[in-house]
């Protein structure tokens, strides 16, 4: 089998099974594990998969730049935003992440809701300019342009001064075994700190992010309180999370 044919077969297996196990592929294709690992490295460099211990998982399309992500799953993100906005109660203090799905959340908040939104995203803060009764607290830090959010030591220090009721987390990838992950190390650190500074964490995830992995782990699924996902998500994608007992809100 030619290298190109072998790589295509590996991608077919990944689409079919949702994962690649290097030892299994080595035996099935009668090549060394080193050969399979080399193929996986090359496919990962092309952005086609995410290597993990023992094999590979699907890469998330949400690793794309901020402008590109605006065009992914727009209807689903709007539905998720509406469902998440309905969870915000008057008087609450909530962390709102950066990103395109969280932008839909703040757009869906009632205009005269009295609450406090704490965010490290300038774009999220600007979305709330016409909500006169929402107190907006911006966390400082170095601007990470890929996601239009603050990161770094200053952001971590500011997070440590807040105890929020809920953190609405945007993610790049959700996987039953690998947990929540994203494409930047510092961003993962900020998301982890926000999670630990809130009484509960609600993950907002459009369906293309499920059963995928990104390079940097945020937290395991045991550390979140629930997920908001599109109602039309295929049941086979939802089943692993149902089995883990994660509360799921299906957004219409």
Coordinates of C-alpha atoms in Angstrom, one line a residue:
X1 CA 0.0 0.0 0.0
X2 CA 1.4 3.4 -1.0
X3 CA 1.8 6.1 1.7
X4 CA -1.0 8.2 0.2
X5 CA -3.3 5.2 0.2
X6 CA -2.4 4.3 3.8
X7 CA -3.1 7.9 5.0
X8 CA -6.4 7.9 3.2
X9 CA -7.3 4.7 4.9
X10 CA -6.4 6.1 8.3
X11 CA -8.6 9.1 7.6
X12 CA -11.5 6.8 6.6
X13 CA -11.0 4.9 9.9
X14 CA -11.0 8.1 11.8
X15 CA -14.3 9.2 10.2
X16 CA -15.9 5.8 10.7
X17 CA -14.7 5.1 14.3
X18 CA -14.0 8.5 15.7
X19 CA -10.5 7.5 16.7
X20 CA -7.3 5.8 15.4
X21 CA -5.5 3.2 17.6
X22 CA -1.9 3.0 16.3
X23 CA -1.3 -0.7 17.4
X24 CA -4.5 -1.8 15.8
X25 CA -3.7 0.0 12.5
X26 CA -0.1 -1.4 12.6
X27 CA -1.4 -5.0 12.8
X28 CA -4.2 -4.4 10.3
X29 CA -2.0 -2.8 7.6
X30 CA 1.0 -5.0 8.4
X31 CA 3.4 -2.1 8.9
X32 CA 5.4 -0.9 12.0
X33 CA 3.9 1.3 14.6
X34 CA 6.6 3.8 13.8
X35 CA 5.2 4.0 10.2
X36 CA 1.7 4.7 11.6
X37 CA 3.0 7.3 14.0
X38 CA 4.9 9.0 11.2
X39 CA 1.7 9.1 9.1
X40 CA -0.2 10.5 12.0
X41 CA 2.4 13.2 12.6
X42 CA 2.1 14.3 8.9
X43 CA -1.7 14.3 8.9
X44 CA -1.6 16.3 12.1
X45 CA 0.7 18.9 10.5
X46 CA -1.9 19.2 7.8
X47 CA -4.6 19.9 10.5
X48 CA -6.5 16.8 9.6
X49 CA -6.4 15.1 13.0
X50 CA -5.2 15.6 16.6
X51 CA -2.6 13.1 17.8
X52 CA -3.1 11.7 21.3
X53 CA -1.4 8.9 23.3
X54 CA -1.7 5.7 21.4
X55 CA -3.2 7.2 18.2
X56 CA -5.4 10.1 17.1
X57 CA -8.7 11.8 17.4
X58 CA -10.6 14.1 15.0
X59 CA -9.3 17.7 14.9
X60 CA -11.9 20.5 15.6
X61 CA -12.9 22.9 12.8
X62 CA -13.1 25.5 15.6
X63 CA -9.3 25.8 15.5
X64 CA -9.7 28.2 12.6
X65 CA -9.1 31.9 13.1
X66 CA -11.8 34.2 14.7
X67 CA -13.1 35.6 11.4
X68 CA -13.5 32.1 9.9
X69 CA -15.3 30.8 12.9
X70 CA -18.0 33.4 12.5
X71 CA -19.2 31.4 9.5
X72 CA -19.4 28.0 11.2
X73 CA -22.7 26.6 12.5
X74 CA -24.3 30.0 12.8
X75 CA -27.8 28.8 13.3
X76 CA -26.7 26.3 16.0
X77 CA -24.7 29.0 17.8
X78 CA -27.7 31.4 17.8
X79 CA -29.9 28.6 19.3
X80 CA -27.2 27.8 21.9
X81 CA -26.9 31.5 22.8
X82 CA -30.6 31.8 23.4
X83 CA -30.8 28.7 25.6
X84 CA -27.8 29.9 27.6
X85 CA -29.1 33.4 28.0
X86 CA -32.2 32.0 29.6
X87 CA -30.1 30.5 32.3
X88 CA -28.9 33.9 33.5
X89 CA -30.9 35.1 36.5
X90 CA -31.4 38.7 37.8
X91 CA -28.7 39.7 40.3
X92 CA -26.2 37.0 39.2
X93 CA -22.5 37.5 38.5
X94 CA -21.5 35.4 35.5
X95 CA -18.2 34.9 33.6
X96 CA -18.8 35.0 29.8
X97 CA -16.0 33.5 27.6
X98 CA -14.9 35.0 24.3
X99 CA -15.8 33.5 21.0
X100 CA -18.6 33.4 18.5
X101 CA -21.0 31.2 20.5
X102 CA -20.7 33.4 23.6
X103 CA -21.4 36.5 21.5
X104 CA -24.7 34.9 20.6
X105 CA -25.4 34.5 24.4
X106 CA -25.0 38.1 25.2
X107 CA -27.0 39.2 22.2
X108 CA -29.8 37.1 23.5
X109 CA -29.8 38.6 27.0
X110 CA -32.9 40.7 27.9
X111 CA -32.1 44.4 27.4
X112 CA -33.1 45.4 30.9
X113 CA -31.7 42.3 32.8
X114 CA -30.0 43.4 36.0
X115 CA -26.9 41.3 36.3
X116 CA -23.1 41.5 36.2
X117 CA -21.1 40.1 33.3
X118 CA -17.3 39.6 33.9
X119 CA -15.4 38.9 30.7
X120 CA -11.9 38.9 29.3
X121 CA -13.2 39.5 25.8
X122 CA -13.4 43.1 24.4
X123 CA -15.9 42.0 21.8
X124 CA -18.2 40.5 24.4
X125 CA -18.0 43.7 26.4
X126 CA -18.9 45.8 23.3
X127 CA -21.9 43.6 22.6
X128 CA -23.3 44.7 26.0
X129 CA -23.1 48.4 25.3
X130 CA -26.9 48.7 24.8
X131 CA -27.8 46.8 28.0
X132 CA -27.9 49.6 30.5
X133 CA -28.7 47.5 33.5
X134 CA -25.9 45.0 33.0
X135 CA -22.7 45.8 34.9
X136 CA -19.8 44.9 32.7
X137 CA -16.4 44.1 34.3
X138 CA -13.5 43.6 32.0
X139 CA -10.5 41.5 32.9
X140 CA -7.2 42.9 31.7
X141 CA -4.3 41.1 30.1
X142 CA -2.5 40.6 26.8
X143 CA -4.8 40.4 23.8
X144 CA -4.7 37.0 22.2
X145 CA -5.9 37.9 18.7
X146 CA -6.9 34.4 17.5
X147 CA -9.8 34.4 20.0
X148 CA -10.0 38.2 20.8
X149 CA -9.5 37.6 24.5
X150 CA -7.1 38.6 27.2
X151 CA -4.6 36.1 28.5
X152 CA -1.6 36.0 30.7
X153 CA -0.6 36.8 34.3
X154 CA -2.7 40.0 34.6
X155 CA -5.8 38.1 33.5
X156 CA -5.2 35.3 36.0
X157 CA -4.7 37.8 38.8
X158 CA -8.0 39.5 38.0
X159 CA -9.9 36.3 37.8
X160 CA -8.7 35.4 41.3
X161 CA -10.6 38.4 42.7
X162 CA -14.0 37.2 41.5
X163 CA -16.4 34.5 42.6
X164 CA -19.0 34.0 39.9
X165 CA -22.3 32.1 40.0
X166 CA -21.8 30.6 36.5
X167 CA -19.1 30.5 33.9
X168 CA -20.3 30.1 30.3
X169 CA -17.4 28.4 28.6
X170 CA -16.7 28.3 24.9
X171 CA -14.5 25.5 23.8
X172 CA -12.7 24.2 20.7
X173 CA -13.2 20.5 21.5
X174 CA -15.2 18.2 23.7
X175 CA -14.4 14.6 24.1
X176 CA -15.7 12.0 26.6
X177 CA -12.3 10.7 27.4
X178 CA -10.0 13.7 26.7
X179 CA -12.3 16.3 28.2
X180 CA -12.4 19.9 27.2
X181 CA -9.5 21.3 25.1
X182 CA -8.5 24.3 23.0
X183 CA -5.7 25.3 20.6
X184 CA -3.6 27.6 22.8
X185 CA -1.8 26.9 26.0
X186 CA -2.4 30.3 27.7
X187 CA -6.0 30.3 26.7
X188 CA -6.5 26.9 28.2
X189 CA -5.0 28.2 31.5
X190 CA -7.4 31.1 31.5
X191 CA -10.4 28.9 30.9
X192 CA -9.3 26.6 33.7
X193 CA -9.0 29.5 36.1
X194 CA -12.5 30.8 35.2
X195 CA -13.9 27.3 35.7
X196 CA -12.4 27.1 39.1
X197 CA -13.6 30.6 40.1
X198 CA -17.2 29.9 39.3
X199 CA -19.8 27.9 41.3
X200 CA -20.8 26.1 38.1
X201 CA -19.5 25.8 34.6
X202 CA -21.8 25.5 31.6
X203 CA -20.1 24.5 28.3
X204 CA -21.5 25.9 25.0
X205 CA -20.7 23.6 22.2
X206 CA -22.0 23.4 18.6
X207 CA -22.0 19.8 17.3
X208 CA -18.9 20.0 15.2
X209 CA -16.9 20.4 18.4
X210 CA -18.1 17.1 19.9
X211 CA -15.9 14.0 19.8
X212 CA -12.9 16.1 18.8
X213 CA -9.6 17.0 20.5
X214 CA -7.3 20.0 20.5
X215 CA -3.7 20.3 21.8
X216 CA -4.3 21.8 25.2
X217 CA -6.5 20.4 27.9
X218 CA -8.7 22.7 30.0
X219 CA -10.5 20.4 32.5
X220 CA -12.1 17.0 32.5
X221 CA -15.9 16.7 32.0
X222 CA -16.3 15.8 35.7
X223 CA -15.5 19.5 36.5
X224 CA -18.5 21.0 34.6
X225 CA -22.1 21.3 35.6
X226 CA -23.7 21.0 32.2
X227 CA -23.6 21.5 28.4
X228 CA -25.7 23.4 26.0
X229 CA -25.8 21.8 22.5
X230 CA -27.9 22.0 19.4
X231 CA -31.2 19.9 19.6
X232 CA -30.5 18.4 16.2
X233 CA -27.2 16.9 17.3
X234 CA -27.0 13.2 16.4
X235 CA -27.8 10.9 19.3
X236 CA -24.7 8.8 18.8
X237 CA -22.6 12.0 19.5
X238 CA -24.6 12.7 22.7
X239 CA -24.7 9.1 24.1
X240 CA -21.2 9.2 25.8
X241 CA -22.1 12.4 27.7
X242 CA -25.5 11.0 28.7
X243 CA -23.7 7.9 30.1
X244 CA -21.5 10.2 32.1
X245 CA -24.5 11.8 33.7
X246 CA -23.8 15.3 32.3
X247 CA -26.8 17.6 32.3
X248 CA -27.5 18.6 28.7
X249 CA -29.7 21.4 27.5
X250 CA -30.8 20.9 23.9
X251 CA -31.1 24.2 22.2
X252 CA -33.9 24.5 19.6

